[in-house]
Short mmCIF file of C-alpha atoms and ligand atoms in Angstrom, two decimals:
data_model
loop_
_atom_site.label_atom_id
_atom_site.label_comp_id
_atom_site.label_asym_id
_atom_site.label_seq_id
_atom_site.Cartn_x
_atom_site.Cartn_y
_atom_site.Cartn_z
CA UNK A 1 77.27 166.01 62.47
CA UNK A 2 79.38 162.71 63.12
CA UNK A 3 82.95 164.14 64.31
CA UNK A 4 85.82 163.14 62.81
CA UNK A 5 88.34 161.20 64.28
CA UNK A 6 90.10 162.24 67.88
CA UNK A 7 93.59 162.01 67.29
CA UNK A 8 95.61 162.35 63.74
CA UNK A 9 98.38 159.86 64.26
CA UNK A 10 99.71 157.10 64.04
CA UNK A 11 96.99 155.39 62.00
CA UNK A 12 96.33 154.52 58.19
CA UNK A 13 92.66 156.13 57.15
CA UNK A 14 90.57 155.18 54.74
CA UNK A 15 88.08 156.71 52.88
CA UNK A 16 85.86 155.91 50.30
CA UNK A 17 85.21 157.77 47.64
CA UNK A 18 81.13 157.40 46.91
CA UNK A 19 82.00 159.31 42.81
CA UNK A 20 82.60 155.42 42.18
CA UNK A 21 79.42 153.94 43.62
CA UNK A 22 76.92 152.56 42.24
CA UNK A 23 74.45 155.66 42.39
CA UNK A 24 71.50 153.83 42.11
CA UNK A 25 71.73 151.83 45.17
CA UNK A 26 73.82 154.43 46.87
CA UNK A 27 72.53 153.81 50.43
CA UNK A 28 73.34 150.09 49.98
CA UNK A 29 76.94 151.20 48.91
CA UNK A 30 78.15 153.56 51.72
CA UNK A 31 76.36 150.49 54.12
CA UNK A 32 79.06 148.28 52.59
CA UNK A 33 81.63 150.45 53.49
CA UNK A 34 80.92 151.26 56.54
CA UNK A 35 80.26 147.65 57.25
CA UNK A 36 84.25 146.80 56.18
CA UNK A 37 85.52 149.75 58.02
CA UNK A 38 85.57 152.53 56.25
CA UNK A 39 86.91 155.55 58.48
CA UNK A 40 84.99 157.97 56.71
CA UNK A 41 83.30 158.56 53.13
CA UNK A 42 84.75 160.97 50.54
CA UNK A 43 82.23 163.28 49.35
CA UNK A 44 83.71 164.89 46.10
CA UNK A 45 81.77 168.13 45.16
CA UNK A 46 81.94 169.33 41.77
CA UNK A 47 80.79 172.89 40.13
CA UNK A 48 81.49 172.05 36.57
CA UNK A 49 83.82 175.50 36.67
CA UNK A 50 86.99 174.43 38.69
CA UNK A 51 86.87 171.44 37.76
CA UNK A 52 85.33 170.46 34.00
CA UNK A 53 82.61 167.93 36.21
CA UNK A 54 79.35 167.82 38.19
CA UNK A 55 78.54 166.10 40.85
CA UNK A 56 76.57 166.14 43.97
CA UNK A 57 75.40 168.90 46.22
CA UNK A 58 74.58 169.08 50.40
CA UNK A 59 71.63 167.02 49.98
CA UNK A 60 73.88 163.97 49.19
CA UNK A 61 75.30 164.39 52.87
CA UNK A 62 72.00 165.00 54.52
CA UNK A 63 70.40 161.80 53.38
CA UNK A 64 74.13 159.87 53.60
CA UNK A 65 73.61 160.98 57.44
CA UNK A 66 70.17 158.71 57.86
CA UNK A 67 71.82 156.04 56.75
CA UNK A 68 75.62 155.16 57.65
CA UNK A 69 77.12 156.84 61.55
CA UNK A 70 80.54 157.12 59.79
CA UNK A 71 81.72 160.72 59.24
CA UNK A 72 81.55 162.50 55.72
CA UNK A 73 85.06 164.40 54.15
CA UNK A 74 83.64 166.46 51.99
CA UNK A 75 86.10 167.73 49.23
CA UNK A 76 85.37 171.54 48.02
CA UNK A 77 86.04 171.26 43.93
CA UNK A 78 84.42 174.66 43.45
CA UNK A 79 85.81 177.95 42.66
CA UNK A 80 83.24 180.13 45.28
CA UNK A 81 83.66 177.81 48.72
CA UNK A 82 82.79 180.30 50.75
CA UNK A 83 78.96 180.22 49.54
CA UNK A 84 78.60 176.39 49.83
CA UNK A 85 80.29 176.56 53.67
CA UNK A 86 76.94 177.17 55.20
CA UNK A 87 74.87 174.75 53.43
CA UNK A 88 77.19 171.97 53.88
CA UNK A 89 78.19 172.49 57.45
CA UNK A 90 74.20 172.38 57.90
CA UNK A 91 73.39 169.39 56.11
CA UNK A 92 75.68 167.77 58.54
CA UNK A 93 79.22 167.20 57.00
CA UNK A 94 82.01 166.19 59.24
CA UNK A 95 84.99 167.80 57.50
CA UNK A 96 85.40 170.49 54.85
CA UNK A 97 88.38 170.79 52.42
CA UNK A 98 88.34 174.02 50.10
CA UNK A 99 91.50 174.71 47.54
CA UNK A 100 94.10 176.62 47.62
CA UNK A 101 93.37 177.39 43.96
CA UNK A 102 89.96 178.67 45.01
CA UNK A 103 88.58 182.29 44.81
CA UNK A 104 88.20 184.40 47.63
CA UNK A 105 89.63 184.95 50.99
CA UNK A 106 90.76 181.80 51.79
CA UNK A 107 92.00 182.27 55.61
CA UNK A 108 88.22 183.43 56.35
CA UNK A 109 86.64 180.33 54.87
CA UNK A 110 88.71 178.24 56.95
CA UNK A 111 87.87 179.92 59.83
CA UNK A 112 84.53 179.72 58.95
CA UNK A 113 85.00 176.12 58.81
CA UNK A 114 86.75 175.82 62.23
CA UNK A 115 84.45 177.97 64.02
CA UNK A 116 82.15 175.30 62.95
CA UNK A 117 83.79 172.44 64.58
CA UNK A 118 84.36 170.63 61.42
CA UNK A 119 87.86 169.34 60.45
CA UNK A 120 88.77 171.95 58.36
CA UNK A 121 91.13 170.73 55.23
CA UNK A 122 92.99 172.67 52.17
CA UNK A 123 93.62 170.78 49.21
CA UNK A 124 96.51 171.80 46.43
CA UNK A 125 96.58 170.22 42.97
CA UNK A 126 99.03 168.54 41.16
CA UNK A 127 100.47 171.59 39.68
CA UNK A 128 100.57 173.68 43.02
CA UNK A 129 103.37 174.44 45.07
CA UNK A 130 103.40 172.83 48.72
CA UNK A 131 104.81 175.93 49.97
CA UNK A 132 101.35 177.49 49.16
CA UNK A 133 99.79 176.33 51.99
CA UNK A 134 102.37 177.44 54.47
CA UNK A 135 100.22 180.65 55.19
CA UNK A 136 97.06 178.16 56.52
CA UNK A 137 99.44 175.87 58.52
CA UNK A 138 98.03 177.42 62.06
CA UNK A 139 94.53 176.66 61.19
CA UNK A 140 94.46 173.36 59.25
CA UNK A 141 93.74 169.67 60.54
CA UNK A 142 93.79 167.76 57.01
CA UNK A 143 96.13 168.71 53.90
CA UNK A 144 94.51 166.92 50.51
CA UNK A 145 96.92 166.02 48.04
CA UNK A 146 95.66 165.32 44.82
CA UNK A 147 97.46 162.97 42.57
CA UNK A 148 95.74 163.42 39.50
CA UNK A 149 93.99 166.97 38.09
CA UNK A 150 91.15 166.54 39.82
CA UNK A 151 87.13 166.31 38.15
CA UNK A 152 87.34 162.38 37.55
CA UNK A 153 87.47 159.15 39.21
CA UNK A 154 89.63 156.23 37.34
CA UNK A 155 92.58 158.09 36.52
CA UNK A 156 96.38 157.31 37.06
CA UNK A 157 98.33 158.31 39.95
CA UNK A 158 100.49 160.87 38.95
CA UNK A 159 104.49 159.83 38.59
CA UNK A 160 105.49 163.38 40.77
CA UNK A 161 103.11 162.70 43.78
CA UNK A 162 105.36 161.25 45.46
CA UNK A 163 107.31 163.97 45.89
CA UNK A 164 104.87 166.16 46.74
CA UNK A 165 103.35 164.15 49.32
CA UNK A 166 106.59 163.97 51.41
CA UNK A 167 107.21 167.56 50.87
CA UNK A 168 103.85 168.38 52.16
CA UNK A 169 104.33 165.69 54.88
CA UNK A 170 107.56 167.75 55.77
CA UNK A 171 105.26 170.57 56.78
CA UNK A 172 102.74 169.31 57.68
CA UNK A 173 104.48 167.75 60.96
CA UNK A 174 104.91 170.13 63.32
CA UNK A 175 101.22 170.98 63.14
CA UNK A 176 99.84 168.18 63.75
CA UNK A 177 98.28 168.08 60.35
CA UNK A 178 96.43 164.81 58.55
CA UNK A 179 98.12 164.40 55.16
CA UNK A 180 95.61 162.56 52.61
CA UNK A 181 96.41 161.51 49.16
CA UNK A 182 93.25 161.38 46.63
CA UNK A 183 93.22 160.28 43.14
CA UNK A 184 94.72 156.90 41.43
CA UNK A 185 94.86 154.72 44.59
CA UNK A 186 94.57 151.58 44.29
CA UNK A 187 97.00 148.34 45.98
CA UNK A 188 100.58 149.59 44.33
CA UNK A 189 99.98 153.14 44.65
CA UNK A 190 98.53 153.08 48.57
CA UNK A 191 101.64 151.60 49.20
CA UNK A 192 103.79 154.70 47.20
CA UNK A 193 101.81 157.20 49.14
CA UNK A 194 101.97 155.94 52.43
CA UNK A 195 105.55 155.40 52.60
CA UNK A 196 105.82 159.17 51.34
CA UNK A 197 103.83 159.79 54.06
CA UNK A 198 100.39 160.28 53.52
CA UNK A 199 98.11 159.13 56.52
CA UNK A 200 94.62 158.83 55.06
CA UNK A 201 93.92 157.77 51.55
CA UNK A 202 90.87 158.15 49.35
CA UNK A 203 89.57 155.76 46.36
CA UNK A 204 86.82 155.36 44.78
CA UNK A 205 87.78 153.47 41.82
CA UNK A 206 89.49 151.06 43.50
CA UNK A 207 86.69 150.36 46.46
CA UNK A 208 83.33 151.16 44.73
CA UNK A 209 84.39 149.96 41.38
CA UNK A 210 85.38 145.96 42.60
CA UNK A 211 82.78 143.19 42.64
CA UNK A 212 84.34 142.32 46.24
CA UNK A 213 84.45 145.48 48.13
CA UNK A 214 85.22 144.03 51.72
CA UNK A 215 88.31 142.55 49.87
CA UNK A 216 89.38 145.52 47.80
CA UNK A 217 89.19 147.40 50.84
CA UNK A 218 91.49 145.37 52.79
CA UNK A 219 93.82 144.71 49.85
CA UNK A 220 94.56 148.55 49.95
CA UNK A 221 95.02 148.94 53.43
CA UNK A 222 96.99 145.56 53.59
CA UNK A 223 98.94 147.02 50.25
CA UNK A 224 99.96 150.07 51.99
CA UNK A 225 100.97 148.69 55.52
CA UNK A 226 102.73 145.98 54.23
CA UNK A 227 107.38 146.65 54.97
C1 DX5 B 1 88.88 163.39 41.71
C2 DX5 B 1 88.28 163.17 43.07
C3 DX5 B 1 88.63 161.88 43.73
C4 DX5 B 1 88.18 160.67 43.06
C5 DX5 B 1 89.17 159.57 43.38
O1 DX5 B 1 88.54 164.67 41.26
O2 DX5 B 1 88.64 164.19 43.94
O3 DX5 B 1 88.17 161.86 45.07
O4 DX5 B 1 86.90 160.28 43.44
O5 DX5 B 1 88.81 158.54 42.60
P1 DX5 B 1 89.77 157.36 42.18
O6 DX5 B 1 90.18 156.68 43.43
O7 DX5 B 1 88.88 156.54 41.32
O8 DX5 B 1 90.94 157.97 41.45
ZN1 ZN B 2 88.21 164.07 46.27
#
């Protein structure tokens, strides 16, 4: 496993979502990335029940591991987590966000994930109250905000995010807690999101889906740094 970052602040993240690469050359794709300086990849993991999608499964991070040194954030869209915990923490992911929507005990899959020595993340959706993830604040490194309803790549940032990024940033504080913003990012919207106060940002669209990738990259991070 390739460790996430030391420290949480202070610093812009970004993170690549690989839903928008080119899947038949994805090897070549997260090489890119890591090549313009990508802090980690976005690994979006979808059970076609809690969210209306497929995707990939733990073998995608195994073989992603042979290839690029960067660490993988892999983002829990299922409505069991605690079954894929194991199999993902073995193929060799870095961190591992479940949601707050989720079934089961969600306290004990997070400490599952801690134990582990992953970063261990809690996502809410659009429609979820920030307060819901005041329970989880002790054990939390990363809090993923989603800014659209989450399943697809290439949608619109959501008009409330804001809103519920700097709430979220409010708590997330005095924990030392990574806030990251996923869905809809792109040059304007990096820039809404940081100022709200979202640390790490994830696109897909916006990286994997541009000709130029080394300068889509730094458009975003330029976007959302610039006063
Ligand atoms: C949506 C996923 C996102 C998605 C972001 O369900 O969680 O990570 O890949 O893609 P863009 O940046 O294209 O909105
Ligand atoms: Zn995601």
């Amino acid at each position: 496993m390739i460790p996430m970052p030391k420290t949480k602040q202070d610093k812009l993240y970004i993170a690549p979502s690989i839903l928008s690469a080119d899947l038949s050359c994805l090897g070549e794709q997260v090489k890119q990335v890591e090549a313009v300086g990508a802090d980690w990849l976005h690994i979006d993991i979808m059970d076609g029940h809690f969210v209306p999608n497929l995707s990939f499964g733990p073998a995608v991070v195994k073989s992603l591991n042979k290839v690029v040194k960067v660490p993988q954030d892999v983002h829990l869209m299922v409505q069991e987590p605690q079954k894929f915990i194991e199999p993902f923490i073995k193929a060799g992911a870095s961190a591992l966000t479940i949601h707050a929507e989720a079934r089961g005990n969600i306290r004990e899959t997070l400490k599952e994930i801690k134990k582990a020595g992953l970063w261990c993340g809690l996502s809410i959706k659009p429609d979820t109250q920030p307060a819901t993830l005041i329970p989880y604040l002790d054990l939390i490194d990363l809090i993923l905000v989603m800014s659209v309803y989450p399943g697809f790549g290439g949608q619109e940032f959501l008009p409330q995010s804001p809103q519920q990024i700097s709430q979220v940033a409010k708590l997330a504080k005095e924990h030392n807690i990574l806030v990251e913003v996923d869905g809809g990012i792109n040059r304007q919207t990096a820039k809404i999101a940081y100022q709200a106060g979202a640390r790490a940002l994830v696109a897909g669209a916006a990286i994997f889906g541009q000709t130029d990738i080394k300068q889509a990259f730094a458009d975003i991070k330029n976007a959302a740094l610039a006063k």
